[in-house]
Tab-separated table of N, CA, C and O and ligand atoms in Angstrom:
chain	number	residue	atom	x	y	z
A	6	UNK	N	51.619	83.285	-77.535
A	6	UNK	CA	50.480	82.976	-76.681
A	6	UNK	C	50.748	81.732	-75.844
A	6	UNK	O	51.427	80.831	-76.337
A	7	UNK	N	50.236	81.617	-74.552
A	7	UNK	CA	50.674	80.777	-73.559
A	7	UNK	C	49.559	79.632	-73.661
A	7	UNK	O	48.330	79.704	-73.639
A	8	UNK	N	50.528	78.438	-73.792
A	8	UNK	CA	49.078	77.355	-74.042
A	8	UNK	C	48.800	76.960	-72.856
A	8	UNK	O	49.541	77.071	-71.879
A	9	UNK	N	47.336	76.310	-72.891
A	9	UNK	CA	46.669	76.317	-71.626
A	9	UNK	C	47.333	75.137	-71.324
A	9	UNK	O	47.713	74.315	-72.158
A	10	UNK	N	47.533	75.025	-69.532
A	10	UNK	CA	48.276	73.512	-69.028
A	10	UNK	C	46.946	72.157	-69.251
A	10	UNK	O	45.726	72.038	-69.133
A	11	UNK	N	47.947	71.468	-69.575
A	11	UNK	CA	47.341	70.072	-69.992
A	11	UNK	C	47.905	69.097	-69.030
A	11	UNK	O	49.035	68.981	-68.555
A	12	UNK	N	46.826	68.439	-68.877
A	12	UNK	CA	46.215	67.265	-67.399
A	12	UNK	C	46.490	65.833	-67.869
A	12	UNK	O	46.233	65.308	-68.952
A	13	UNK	N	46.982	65.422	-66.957
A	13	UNK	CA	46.593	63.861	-67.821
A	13	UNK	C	45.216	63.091	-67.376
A	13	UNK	O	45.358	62.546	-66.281
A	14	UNK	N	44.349	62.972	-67.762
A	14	UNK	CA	43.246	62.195	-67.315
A	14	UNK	C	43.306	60.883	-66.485
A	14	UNK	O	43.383	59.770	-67.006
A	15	UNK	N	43.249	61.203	-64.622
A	15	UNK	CA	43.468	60.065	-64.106
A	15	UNK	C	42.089	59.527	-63.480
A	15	UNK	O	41.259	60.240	-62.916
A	16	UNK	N	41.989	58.053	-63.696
A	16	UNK	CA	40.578	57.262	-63.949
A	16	UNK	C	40.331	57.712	-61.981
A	16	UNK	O	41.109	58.049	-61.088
A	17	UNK	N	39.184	57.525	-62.042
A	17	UNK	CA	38.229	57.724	-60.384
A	17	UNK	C	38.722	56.669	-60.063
A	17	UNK	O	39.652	56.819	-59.271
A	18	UNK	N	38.429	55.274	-60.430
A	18	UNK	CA	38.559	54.582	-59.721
A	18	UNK	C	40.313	53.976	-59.236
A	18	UNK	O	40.560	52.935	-58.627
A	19	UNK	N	41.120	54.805	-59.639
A	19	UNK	CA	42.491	54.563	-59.411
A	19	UNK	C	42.424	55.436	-58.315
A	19	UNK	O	43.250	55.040	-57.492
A	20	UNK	N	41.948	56.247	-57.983
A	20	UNK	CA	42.011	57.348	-56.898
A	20	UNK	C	41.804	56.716	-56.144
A	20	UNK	O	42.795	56.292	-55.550
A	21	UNK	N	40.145	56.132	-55.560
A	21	UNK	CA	39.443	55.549	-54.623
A	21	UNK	C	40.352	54.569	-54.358
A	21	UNK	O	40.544	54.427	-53.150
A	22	UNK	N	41.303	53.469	-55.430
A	22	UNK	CA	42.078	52.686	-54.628
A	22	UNK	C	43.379	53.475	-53.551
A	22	UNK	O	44.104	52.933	-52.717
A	23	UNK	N	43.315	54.715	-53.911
A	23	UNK	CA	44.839	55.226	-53.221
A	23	UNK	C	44.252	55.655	-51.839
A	23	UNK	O	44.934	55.705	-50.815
A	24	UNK	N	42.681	56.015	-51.918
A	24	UNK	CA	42.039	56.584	-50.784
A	24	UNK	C	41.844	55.506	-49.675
A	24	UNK	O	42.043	55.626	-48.466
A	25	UNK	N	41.477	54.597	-50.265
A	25	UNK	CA	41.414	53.122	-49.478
A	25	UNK	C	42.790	52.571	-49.046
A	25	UNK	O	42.962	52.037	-47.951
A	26	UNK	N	43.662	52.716	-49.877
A	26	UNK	CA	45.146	52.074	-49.230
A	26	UNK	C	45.276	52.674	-48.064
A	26	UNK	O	45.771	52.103	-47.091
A	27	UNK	N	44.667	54.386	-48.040
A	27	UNK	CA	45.657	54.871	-46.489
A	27	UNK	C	46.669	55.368	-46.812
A	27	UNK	O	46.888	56.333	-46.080
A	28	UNK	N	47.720	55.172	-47.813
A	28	UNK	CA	49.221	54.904	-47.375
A	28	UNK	C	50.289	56.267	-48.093
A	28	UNK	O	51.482	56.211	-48.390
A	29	UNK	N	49.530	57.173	-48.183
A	29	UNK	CA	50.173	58.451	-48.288
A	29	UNK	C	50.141	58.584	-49.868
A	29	UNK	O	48.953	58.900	-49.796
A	30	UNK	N	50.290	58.608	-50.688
A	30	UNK	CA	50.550	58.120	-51.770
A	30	UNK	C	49.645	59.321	-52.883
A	30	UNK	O	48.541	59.753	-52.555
A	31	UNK	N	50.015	59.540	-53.589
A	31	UNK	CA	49.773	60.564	-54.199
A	31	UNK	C	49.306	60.450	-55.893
A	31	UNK	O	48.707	59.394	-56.096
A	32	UNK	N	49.444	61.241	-57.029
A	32	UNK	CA	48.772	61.716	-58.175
A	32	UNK	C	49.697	62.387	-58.620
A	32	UNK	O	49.623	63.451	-58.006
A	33	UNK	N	51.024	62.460	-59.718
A	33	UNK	CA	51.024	63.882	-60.383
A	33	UNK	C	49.931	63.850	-61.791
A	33	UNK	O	49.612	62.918	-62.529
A	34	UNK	N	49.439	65.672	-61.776
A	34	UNK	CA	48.497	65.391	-62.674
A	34	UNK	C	48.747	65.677	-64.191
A	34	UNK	O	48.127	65.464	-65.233
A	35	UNK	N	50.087	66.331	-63.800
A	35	UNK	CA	50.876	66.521	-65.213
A	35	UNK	C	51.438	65.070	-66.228
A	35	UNK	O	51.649	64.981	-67.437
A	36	UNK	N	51.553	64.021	-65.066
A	36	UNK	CA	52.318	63.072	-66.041
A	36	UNK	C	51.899	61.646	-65.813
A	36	UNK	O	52.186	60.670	-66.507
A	37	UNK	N	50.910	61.713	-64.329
A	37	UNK	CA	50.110	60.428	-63.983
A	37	UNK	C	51.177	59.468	-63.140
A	37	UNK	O	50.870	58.310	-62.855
A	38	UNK	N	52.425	60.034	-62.775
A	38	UNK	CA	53.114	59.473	-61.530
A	38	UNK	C	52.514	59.071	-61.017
A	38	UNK	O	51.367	59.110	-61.462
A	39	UNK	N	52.735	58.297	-59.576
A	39	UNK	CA	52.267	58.300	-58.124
A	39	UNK	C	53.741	58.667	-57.973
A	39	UNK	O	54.736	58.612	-58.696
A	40	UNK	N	53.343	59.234	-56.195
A	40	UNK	CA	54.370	59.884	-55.604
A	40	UNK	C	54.056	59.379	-54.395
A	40	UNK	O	52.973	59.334	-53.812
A	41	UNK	N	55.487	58.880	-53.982
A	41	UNK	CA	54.969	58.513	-51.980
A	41	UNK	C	55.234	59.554	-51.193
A	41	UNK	O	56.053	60.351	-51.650
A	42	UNK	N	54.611	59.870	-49.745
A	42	UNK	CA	54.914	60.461	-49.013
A	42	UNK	C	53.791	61.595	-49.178
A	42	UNK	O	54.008	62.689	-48.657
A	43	UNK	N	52.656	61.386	-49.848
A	43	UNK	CA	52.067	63.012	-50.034
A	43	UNK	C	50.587	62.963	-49.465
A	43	UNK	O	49.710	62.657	-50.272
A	44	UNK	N	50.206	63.247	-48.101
A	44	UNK	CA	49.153	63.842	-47.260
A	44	UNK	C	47.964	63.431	-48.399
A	44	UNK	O	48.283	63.222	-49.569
A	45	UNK	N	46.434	63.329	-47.892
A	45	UNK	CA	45.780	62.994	-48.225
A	45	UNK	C	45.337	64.295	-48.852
A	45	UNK	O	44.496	64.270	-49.751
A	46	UNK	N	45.894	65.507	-48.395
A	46	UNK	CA	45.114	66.456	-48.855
A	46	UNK	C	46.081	67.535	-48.970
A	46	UNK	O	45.993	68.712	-48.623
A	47	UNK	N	47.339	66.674	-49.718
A	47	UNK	CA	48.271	67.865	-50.359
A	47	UNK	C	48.065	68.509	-51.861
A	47	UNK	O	47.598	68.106	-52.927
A	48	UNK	N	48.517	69.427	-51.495
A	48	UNK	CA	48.320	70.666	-53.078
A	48	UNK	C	49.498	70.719	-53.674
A	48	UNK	O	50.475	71.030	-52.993
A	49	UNK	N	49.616	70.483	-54.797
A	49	UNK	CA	51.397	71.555	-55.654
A	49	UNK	C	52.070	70.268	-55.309
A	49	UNK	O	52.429	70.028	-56.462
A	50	UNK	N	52.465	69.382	-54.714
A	50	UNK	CA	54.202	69.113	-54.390
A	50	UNK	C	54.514	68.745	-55.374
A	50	UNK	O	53.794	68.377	-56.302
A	51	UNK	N	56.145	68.811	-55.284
A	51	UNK	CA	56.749	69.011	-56.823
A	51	UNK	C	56.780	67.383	-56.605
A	51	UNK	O	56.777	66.784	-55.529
A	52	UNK	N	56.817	66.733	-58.187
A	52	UNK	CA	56.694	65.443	-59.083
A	52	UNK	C	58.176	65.329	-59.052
A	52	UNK	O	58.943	66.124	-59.593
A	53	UNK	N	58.536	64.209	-58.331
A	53	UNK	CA	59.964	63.381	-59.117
A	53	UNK	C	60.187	62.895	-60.059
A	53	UNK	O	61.280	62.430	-60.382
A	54	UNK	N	58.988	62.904	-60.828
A	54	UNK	CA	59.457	62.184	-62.279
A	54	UNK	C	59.722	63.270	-63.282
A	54	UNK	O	60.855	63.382	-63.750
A	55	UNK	N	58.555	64.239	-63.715
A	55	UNK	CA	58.666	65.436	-64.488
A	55	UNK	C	59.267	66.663	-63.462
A	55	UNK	O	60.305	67.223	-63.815
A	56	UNK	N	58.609	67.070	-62.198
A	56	UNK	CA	59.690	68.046	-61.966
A	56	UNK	C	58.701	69.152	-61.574
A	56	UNK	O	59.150	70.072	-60.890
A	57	UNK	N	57.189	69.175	-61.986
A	57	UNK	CA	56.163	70.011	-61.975
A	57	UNK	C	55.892	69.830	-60.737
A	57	UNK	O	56.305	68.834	-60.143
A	58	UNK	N	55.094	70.844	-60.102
A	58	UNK	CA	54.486	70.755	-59.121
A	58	UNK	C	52.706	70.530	-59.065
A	58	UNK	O	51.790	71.282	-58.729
A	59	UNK	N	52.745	69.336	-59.491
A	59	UNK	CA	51.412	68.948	-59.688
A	59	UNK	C	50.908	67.980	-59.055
A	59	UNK	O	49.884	67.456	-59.495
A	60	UNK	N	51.467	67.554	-57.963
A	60	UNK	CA	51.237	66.165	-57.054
A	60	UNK	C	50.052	66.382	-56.223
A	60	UNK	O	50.096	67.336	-55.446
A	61	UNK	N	48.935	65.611	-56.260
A	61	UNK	CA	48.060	66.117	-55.147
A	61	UNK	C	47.636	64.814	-54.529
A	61	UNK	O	47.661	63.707	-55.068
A	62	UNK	N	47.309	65.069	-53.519
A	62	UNK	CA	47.100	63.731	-52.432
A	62	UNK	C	45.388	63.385	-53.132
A	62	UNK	O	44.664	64.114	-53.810
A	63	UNK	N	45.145	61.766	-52.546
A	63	UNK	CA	44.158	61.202	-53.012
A	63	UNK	C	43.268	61.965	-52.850
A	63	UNK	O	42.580	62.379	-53.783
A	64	UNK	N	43.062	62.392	-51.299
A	64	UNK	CA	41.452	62.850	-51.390
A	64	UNK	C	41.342	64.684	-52.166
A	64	UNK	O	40.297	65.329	-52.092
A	65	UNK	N	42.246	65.073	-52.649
A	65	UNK	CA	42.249	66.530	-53.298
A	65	UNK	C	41.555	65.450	-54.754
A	65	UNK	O	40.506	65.605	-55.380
A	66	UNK	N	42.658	64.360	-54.911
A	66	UNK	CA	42.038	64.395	-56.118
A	66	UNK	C	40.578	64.361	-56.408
A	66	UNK	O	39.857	65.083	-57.098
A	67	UNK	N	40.291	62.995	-55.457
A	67	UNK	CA	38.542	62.735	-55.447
A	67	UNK	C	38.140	64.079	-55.571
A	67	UNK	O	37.398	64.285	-56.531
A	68	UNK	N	38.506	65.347	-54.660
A	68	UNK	CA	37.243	66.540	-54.869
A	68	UNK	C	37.350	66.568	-56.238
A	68	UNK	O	36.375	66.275	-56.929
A	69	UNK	N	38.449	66.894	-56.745
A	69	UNK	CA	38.774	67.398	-58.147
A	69	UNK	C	38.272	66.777	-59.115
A	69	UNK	O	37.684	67.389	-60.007
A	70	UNK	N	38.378	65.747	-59.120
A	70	UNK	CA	37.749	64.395	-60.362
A	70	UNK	C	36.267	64.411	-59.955
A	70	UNK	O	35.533	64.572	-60.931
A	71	UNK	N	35.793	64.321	-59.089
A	71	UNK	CA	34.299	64.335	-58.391
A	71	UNK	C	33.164	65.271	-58.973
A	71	UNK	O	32.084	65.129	-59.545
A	72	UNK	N	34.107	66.477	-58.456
A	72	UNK	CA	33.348	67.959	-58.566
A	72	UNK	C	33.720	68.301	-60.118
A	72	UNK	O	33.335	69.354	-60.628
B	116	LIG	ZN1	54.843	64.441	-62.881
């Protein structure tokens, strides 16, 4: 049986600072990286640290953490 994917819990207010920087900067949600270079409102890009494609730009996250 396939276990369900597990998140790392990243705090709101670490987001709102990445949303406020501006500066591209990203979330993986698999391992709690930041990643540079990733659109405010990127989906999937693959993580340089683990390798997953779980990187999402600040403001995806805000919806996500928000909603
Ligand atoms: Zn990662």
């Amino acid at each position: 049986m396939k276990q369900p994917k597990k998140y790392v819990e990243i705090d709101i207010d670490r987001i709102i600072d990445l949303c406020e920087q501006d500066d591209n900067l990203g979330i993986c949600r698999s391992c709690g990286e930041e990643a540079y270079g990733v659109e405010p409102d990127a989906r999937r890009y693959k993580c340089e640290s683990c390798g997953a494609r779980s990187v999402y730009g600040a403001e995806e996250l805000l919806v996500m953490v928000a909603g």
